[in-house]
Coordinates of C-alpha atoms in Angstrom, one line a residue:
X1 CA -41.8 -72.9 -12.2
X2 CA -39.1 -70.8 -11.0
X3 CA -36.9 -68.8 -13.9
X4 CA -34.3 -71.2 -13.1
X5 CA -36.3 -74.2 -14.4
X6 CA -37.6 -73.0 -17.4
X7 CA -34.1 -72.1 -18.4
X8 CA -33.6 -75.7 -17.6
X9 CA -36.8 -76.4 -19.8
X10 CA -35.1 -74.7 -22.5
X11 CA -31.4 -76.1 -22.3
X12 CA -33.0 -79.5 -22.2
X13 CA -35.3 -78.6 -24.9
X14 CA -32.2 -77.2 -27.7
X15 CA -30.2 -80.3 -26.2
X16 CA -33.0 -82.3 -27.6
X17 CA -33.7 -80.3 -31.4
X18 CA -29.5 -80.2 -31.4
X19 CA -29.3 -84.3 -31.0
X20 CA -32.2 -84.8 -33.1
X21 CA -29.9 -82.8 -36.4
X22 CA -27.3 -85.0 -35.5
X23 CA -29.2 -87.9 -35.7
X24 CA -30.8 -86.9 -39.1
X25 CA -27.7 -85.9 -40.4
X26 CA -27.4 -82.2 -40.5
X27 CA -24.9 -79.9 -39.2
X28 CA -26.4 -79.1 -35.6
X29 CA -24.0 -76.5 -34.7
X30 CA -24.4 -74.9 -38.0
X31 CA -28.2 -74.9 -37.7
X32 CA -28.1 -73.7 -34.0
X33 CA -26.4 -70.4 -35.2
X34 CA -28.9 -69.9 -38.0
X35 CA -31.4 -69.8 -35.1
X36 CA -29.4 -67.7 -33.1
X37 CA -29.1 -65.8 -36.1
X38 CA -32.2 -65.1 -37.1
X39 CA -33.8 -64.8 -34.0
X40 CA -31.5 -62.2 -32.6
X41 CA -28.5 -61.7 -35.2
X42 CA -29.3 -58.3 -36.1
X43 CA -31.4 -55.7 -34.5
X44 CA -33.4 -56.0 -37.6
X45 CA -33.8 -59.7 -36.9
X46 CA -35.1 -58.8 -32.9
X47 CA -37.4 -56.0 -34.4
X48 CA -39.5 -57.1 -37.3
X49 CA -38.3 -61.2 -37.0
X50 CA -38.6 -61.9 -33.0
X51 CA -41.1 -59.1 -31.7
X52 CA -43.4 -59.2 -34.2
X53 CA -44.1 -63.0 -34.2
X54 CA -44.0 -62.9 -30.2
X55 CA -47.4 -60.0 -30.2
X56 CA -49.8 -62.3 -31.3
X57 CA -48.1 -65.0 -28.6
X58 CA -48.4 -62.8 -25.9
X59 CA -52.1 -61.6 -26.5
X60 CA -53.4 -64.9 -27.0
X61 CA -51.1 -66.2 -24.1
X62 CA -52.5 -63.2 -21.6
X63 CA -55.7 -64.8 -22.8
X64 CA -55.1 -68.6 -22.0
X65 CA -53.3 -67.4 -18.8
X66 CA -56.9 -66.0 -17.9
X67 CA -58.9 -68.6 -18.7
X68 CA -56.9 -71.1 -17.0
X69 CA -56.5 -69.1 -13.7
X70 CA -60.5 -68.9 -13.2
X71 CA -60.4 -73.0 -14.3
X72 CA -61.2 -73.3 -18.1
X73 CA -59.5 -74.5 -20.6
X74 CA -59.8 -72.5 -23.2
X75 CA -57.7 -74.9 -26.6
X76 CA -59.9 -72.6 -29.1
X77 CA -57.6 -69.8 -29.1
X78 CA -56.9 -70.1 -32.9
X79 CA -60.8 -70.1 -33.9
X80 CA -61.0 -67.0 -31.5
X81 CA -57.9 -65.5 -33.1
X82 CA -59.5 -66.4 -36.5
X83 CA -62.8 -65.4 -35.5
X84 CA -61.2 -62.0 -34.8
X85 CA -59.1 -61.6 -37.9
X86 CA -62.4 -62.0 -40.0
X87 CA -64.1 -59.0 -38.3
X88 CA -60.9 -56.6 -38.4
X89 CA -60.6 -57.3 -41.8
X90 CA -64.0 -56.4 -42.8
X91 CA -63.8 -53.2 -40.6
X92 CA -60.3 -52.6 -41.9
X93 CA -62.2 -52.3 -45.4
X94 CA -64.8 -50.4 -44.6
X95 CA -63.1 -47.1 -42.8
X96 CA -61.4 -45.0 -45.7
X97 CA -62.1 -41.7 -45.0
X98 CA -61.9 -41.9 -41.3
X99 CA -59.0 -40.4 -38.8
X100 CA -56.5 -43.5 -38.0
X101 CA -57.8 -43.5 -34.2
X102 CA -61.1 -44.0 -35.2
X103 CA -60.6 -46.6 -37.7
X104 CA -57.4 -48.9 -35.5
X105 CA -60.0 -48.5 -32.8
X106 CA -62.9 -49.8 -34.3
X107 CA -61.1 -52.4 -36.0
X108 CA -60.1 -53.9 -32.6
X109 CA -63.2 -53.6 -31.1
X110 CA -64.5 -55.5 -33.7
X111 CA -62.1 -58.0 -33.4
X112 CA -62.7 -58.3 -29.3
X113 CA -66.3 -58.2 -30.1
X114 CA -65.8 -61.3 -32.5
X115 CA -63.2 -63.3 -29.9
X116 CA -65.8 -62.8 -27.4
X117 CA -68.4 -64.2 -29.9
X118 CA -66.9 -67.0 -31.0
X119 CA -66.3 -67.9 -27.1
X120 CA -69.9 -67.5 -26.2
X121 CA -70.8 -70.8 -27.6
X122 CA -68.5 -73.1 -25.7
X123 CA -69.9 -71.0 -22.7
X124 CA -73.5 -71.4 -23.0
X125 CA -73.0 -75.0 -23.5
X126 CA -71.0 -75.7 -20.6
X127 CA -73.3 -74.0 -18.5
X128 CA -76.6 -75.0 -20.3
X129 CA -75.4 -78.3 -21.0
X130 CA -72.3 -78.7 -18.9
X131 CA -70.5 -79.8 -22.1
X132 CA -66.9 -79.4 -21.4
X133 CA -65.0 -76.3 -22.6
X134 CA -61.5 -78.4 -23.8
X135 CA -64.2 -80.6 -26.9
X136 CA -66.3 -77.2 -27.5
X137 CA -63.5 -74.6 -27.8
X138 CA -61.0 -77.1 -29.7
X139 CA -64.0 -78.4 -32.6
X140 CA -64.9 -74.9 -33.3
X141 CA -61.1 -74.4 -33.8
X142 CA -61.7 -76.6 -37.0
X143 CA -65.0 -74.3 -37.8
X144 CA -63.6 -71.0 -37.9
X145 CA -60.9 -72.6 -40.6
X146 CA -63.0 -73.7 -42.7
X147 CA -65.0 -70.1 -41.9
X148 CA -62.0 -68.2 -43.1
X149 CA -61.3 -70.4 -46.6
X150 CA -65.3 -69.6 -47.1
X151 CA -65.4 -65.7 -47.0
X152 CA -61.9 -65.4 -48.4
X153 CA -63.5 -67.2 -51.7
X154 CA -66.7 -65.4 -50.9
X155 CA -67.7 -62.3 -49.7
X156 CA -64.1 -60.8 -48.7
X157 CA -62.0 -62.1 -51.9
X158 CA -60.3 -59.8 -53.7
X159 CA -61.7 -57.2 -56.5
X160 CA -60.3 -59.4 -59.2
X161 CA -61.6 -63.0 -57.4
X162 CA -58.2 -64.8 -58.6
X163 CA -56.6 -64.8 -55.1
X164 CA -58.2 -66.6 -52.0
X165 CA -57.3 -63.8 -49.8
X166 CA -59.2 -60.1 -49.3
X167 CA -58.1 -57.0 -50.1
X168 CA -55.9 -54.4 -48.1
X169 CA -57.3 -53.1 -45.8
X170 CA -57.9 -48.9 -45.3
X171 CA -54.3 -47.4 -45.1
X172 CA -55.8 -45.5 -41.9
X173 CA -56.6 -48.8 -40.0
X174 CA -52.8 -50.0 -40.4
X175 CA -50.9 -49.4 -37.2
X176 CA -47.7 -47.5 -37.0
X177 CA -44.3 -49.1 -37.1
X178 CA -41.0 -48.5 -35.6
X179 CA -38.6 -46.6 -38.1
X180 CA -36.8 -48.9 -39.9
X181 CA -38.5 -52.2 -39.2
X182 CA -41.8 -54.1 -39.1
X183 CA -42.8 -54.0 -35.2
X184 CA -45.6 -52.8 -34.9
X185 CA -47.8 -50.7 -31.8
X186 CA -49.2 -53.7 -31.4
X187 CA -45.9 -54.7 -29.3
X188 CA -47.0 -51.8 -27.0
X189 CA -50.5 -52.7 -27.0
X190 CA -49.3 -56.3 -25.7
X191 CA -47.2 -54.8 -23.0
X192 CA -50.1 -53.0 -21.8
X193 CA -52.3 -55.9 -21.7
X194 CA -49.7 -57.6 -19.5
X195 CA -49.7 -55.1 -17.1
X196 CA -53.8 -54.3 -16.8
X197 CA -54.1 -58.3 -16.0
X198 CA -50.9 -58.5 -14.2
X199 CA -52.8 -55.8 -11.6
X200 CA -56.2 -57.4 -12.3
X201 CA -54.7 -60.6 -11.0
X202 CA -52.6 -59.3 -7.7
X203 CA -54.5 -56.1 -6.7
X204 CA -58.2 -56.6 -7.3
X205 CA -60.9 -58.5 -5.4
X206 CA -62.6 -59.7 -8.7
X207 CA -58.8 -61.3 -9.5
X208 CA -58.7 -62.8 -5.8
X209 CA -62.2 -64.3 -6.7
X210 CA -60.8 -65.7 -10.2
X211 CA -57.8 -67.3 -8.0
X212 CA -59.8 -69.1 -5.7
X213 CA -61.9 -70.2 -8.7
X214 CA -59.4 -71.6 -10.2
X215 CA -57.9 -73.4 -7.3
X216 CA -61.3 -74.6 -6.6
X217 CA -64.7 -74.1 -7.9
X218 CA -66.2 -75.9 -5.6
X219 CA -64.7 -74.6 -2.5
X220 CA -64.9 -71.1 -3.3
X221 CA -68.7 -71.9 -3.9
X222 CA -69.5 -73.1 -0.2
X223 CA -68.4 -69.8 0.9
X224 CA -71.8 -68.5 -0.1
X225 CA -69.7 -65.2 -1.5
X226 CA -68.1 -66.2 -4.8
X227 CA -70.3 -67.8 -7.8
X228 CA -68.1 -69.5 -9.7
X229 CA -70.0 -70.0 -12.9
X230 CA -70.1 -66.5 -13.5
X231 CA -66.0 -66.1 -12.3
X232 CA -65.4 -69.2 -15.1
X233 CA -67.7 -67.3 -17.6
X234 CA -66.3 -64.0 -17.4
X235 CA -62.7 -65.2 -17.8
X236 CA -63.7 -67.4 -20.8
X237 CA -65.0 -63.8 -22.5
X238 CA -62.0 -62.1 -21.6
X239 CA -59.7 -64.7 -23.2
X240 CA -61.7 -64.8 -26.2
X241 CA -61.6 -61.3 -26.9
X242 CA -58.0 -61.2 -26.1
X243 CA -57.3 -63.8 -28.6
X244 CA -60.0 -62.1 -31.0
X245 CA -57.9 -59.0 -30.8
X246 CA -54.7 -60.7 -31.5
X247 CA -56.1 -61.7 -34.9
X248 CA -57.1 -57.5 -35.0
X249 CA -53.2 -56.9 -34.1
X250 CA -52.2 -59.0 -36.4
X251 CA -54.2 -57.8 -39.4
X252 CA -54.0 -54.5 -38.9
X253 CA -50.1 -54.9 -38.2
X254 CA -48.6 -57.2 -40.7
X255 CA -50.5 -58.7 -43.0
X256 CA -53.4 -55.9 -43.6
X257 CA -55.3 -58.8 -45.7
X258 CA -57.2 -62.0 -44.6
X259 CA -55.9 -65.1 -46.1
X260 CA -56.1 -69.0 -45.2
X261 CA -53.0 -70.0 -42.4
X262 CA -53.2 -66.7 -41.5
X263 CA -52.0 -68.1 -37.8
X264 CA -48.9 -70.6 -38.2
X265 CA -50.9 -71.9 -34.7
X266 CA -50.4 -69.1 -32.7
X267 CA -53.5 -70.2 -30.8
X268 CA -51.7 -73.4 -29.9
X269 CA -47.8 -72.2 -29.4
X270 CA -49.5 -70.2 -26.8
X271 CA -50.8 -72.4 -24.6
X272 CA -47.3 -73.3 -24.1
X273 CA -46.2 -69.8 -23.7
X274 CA -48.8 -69.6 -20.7
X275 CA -47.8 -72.8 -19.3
X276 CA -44.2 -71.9 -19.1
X277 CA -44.8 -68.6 -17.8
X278 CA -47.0 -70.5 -15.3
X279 CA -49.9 -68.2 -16.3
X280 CA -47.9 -65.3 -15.0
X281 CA -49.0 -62.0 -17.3
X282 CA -45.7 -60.6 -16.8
X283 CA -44.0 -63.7 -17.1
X284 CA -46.3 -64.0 -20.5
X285 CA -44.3 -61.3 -21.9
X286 CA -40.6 -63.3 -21.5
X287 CA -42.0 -66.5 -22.7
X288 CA -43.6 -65.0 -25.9
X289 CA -40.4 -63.3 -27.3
X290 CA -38.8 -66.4 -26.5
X291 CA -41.0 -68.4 -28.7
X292 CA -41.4 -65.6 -30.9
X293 CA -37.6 -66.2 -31.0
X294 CA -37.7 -69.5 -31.9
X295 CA -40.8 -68.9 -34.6
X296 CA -38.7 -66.6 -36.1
X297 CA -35.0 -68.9 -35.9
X298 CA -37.1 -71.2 -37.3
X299 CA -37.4 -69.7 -41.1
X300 CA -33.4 -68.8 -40.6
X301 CA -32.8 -72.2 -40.3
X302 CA -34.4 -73.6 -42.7
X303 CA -33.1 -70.7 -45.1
X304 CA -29.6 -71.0 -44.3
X305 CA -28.9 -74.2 -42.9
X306 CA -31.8 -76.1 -44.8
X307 CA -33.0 -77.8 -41.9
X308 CA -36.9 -78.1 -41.8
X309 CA -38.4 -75.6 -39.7
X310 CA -41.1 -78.0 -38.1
X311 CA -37.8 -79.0 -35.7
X312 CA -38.8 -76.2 -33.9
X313 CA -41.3 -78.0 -32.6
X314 CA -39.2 -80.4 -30.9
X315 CA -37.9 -77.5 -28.7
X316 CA -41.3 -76.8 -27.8
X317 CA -42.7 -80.3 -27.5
X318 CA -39.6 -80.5 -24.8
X319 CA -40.6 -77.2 -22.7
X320 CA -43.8 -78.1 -22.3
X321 CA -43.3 -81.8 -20.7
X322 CA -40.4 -80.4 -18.8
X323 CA -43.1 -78.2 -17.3
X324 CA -45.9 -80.3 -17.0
X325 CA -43.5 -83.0 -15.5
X326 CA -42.4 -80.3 -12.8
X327 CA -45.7 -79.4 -12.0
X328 CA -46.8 -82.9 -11.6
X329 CA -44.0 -83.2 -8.7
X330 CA -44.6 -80.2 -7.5
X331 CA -48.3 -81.0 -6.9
X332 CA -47.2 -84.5 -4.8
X333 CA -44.8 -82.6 -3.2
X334 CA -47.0 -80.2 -1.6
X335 CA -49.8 -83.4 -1.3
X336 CA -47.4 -85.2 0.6
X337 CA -46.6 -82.4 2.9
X338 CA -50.4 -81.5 3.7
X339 CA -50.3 -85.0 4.0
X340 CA -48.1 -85.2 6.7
X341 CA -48.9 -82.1 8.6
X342 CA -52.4 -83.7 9.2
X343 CA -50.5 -87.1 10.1
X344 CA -52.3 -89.0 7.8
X345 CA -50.3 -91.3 5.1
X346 CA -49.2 -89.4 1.9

């Protein structure tokens, strides 16, 4: 989708959340400004509102982006991201003593190294089994939930074993912030990540490999010079232990415990970040401040203009079927066109 239609997306999408207020009886115009507001009011409000909820969209979004691109669908970004946030907290808790490079470091390895985990069993079935990715990924989703209320009431609660939630982790495994806010390096670290698969994608045969797996497993197998099991396998890793380490990010950058709805579904809010930036890594980055945007209007209109902050979602819901719709008629289009250059009916 060009940038001109997902501005479209959007307008059509706050047309929609602004007639739904009126409808429900709330001030729309008022509660439009409290998202404006309190996405981008204040620099305050871009810094430590906006940027930090948009990290954890753009990591896990990189992720889906790659997963997609070599042809799986990967909807068990929030296990992964959970699966993640369990091992940086327990590494988090065990690294007192050592320099802060040392500990951030191995608390994000251990969160990749989780991610990656967590992702290896919907990839041994699919290609032991040939169960499909979308059921596997998506139940253990519901298994790495019910994983995080178990250690946070078990082995990781607390000293004082009142709280469901873990203790802070090491002081050295937090990561810096920006004076006078609460970003985090983790902003820089998603940047980064952008970039690496931004060149991984464009410049690299491996990423010409994962294009033409994704286009077409099958057809990039009868060349005899691709083996797209292993292309599909390798990208479901990578975005695993991307979304792992956006639950290492996020632990080690703003919460620095483990606690139940840790994620307010980032793992889900970002498969609509990578559709809309039509799995784009640099286009990623735009889309995840902009629903990092809207995460964070969302809590300033509820606050201020007491409208429930779930009508977010109807912004969201919109963007996505705008862009599934235009993809849809993009896809007959160019059918119709193939269709016609081999003069054969459409």
């Amino acid at each position: 989708m060009r940038p001109s239609g997902s501005a479209a997306a959007l307008a059509l999408g706050l047309l929609a959340l602004a007639l739904s207020l009126h409808l429900a009886g709330y001030d729309a115009t008022a509660a439009l400004g409290s998202l404006w507001q309190g996405a981008f009011g204040s620099w305050y409000a871009l810094t430590s509102a906006t940027l930090v909820r948009s990290v954890p969209l753009i990591i896990i979004g990189l992720g889906i982006a790659l997963a997609f691109r070599g042809g799986a669908l990967n909807i068990g970004a929030e296990g992964q991201f959970y699966a993640g946030a369990i091992a940086a907290t327990w590494v988090g808790l065990h690294v007192a003593g050592h320099p802060a490079p040392v500990a951030i470091a191995s608390v994000w390895a251990a969160a990749v190294l989780a991610g990656m985990a967590w992702v290896a069993v919907p990839i041994l079935l699919k290609l032991r089994f040939g169960v499909l990715e979308v059921i596997s990924t998506l139940l253990l989703n519901f298994v790495a939930e019910a994983l995080v209320s178990l250690v946070v009431q078990g082995p990781l609660q607390e000293r004082q074993h009142i709280y469901p939630q873990s203790d802070s982790i090491a002081p050295a495994a937090r990561l810096p912030l920006l004076p006078g806010s609460r970003l985090h390096a983790g902003f820089a670290l998603a940047l980064l990540a952008a970039l690496v698969l931004w060149y991984l994608f464009a410049r690299t045969h491996w990423g010409f490999k994962l294009r033409a797996v994704g286009a077409g497993a099958r057809a990039a197998e009868i060349t005899g010079r691709i083996d797209a099991r292993r292309i599909t396998a390798v990208a479901l890793l990578g975005s695993g232990g991307l979304a792992g380490l956006a639950g290492g990010v996020e632990v080690s950058g703003v919460s620095y415990a483990l606690f139940q709805n840790l994620s307010p579904g980032y793992g889900f809010t970002a498969i609509a970040v990578a559709l809309l930036a039509r799995l784009h890594p640099l286009s990623v980055v735009a889309t995840g401040i902009l629903f990092g945007a809207l995460e964070a209007g969302a809590g300033a209109m509820q606050r201020d203009a007491g409208v429930p902050a779930v009508a977010v979602y109807v912004v969201e819901s919109v963007v996505i079927l705008v862009v599934l719709l235009v993809d849809v008629d993009r896809r007959e289009a160019t059918a119709g066109r193939k269709a016609r250059a081999m003069r054969l009916p459409a």
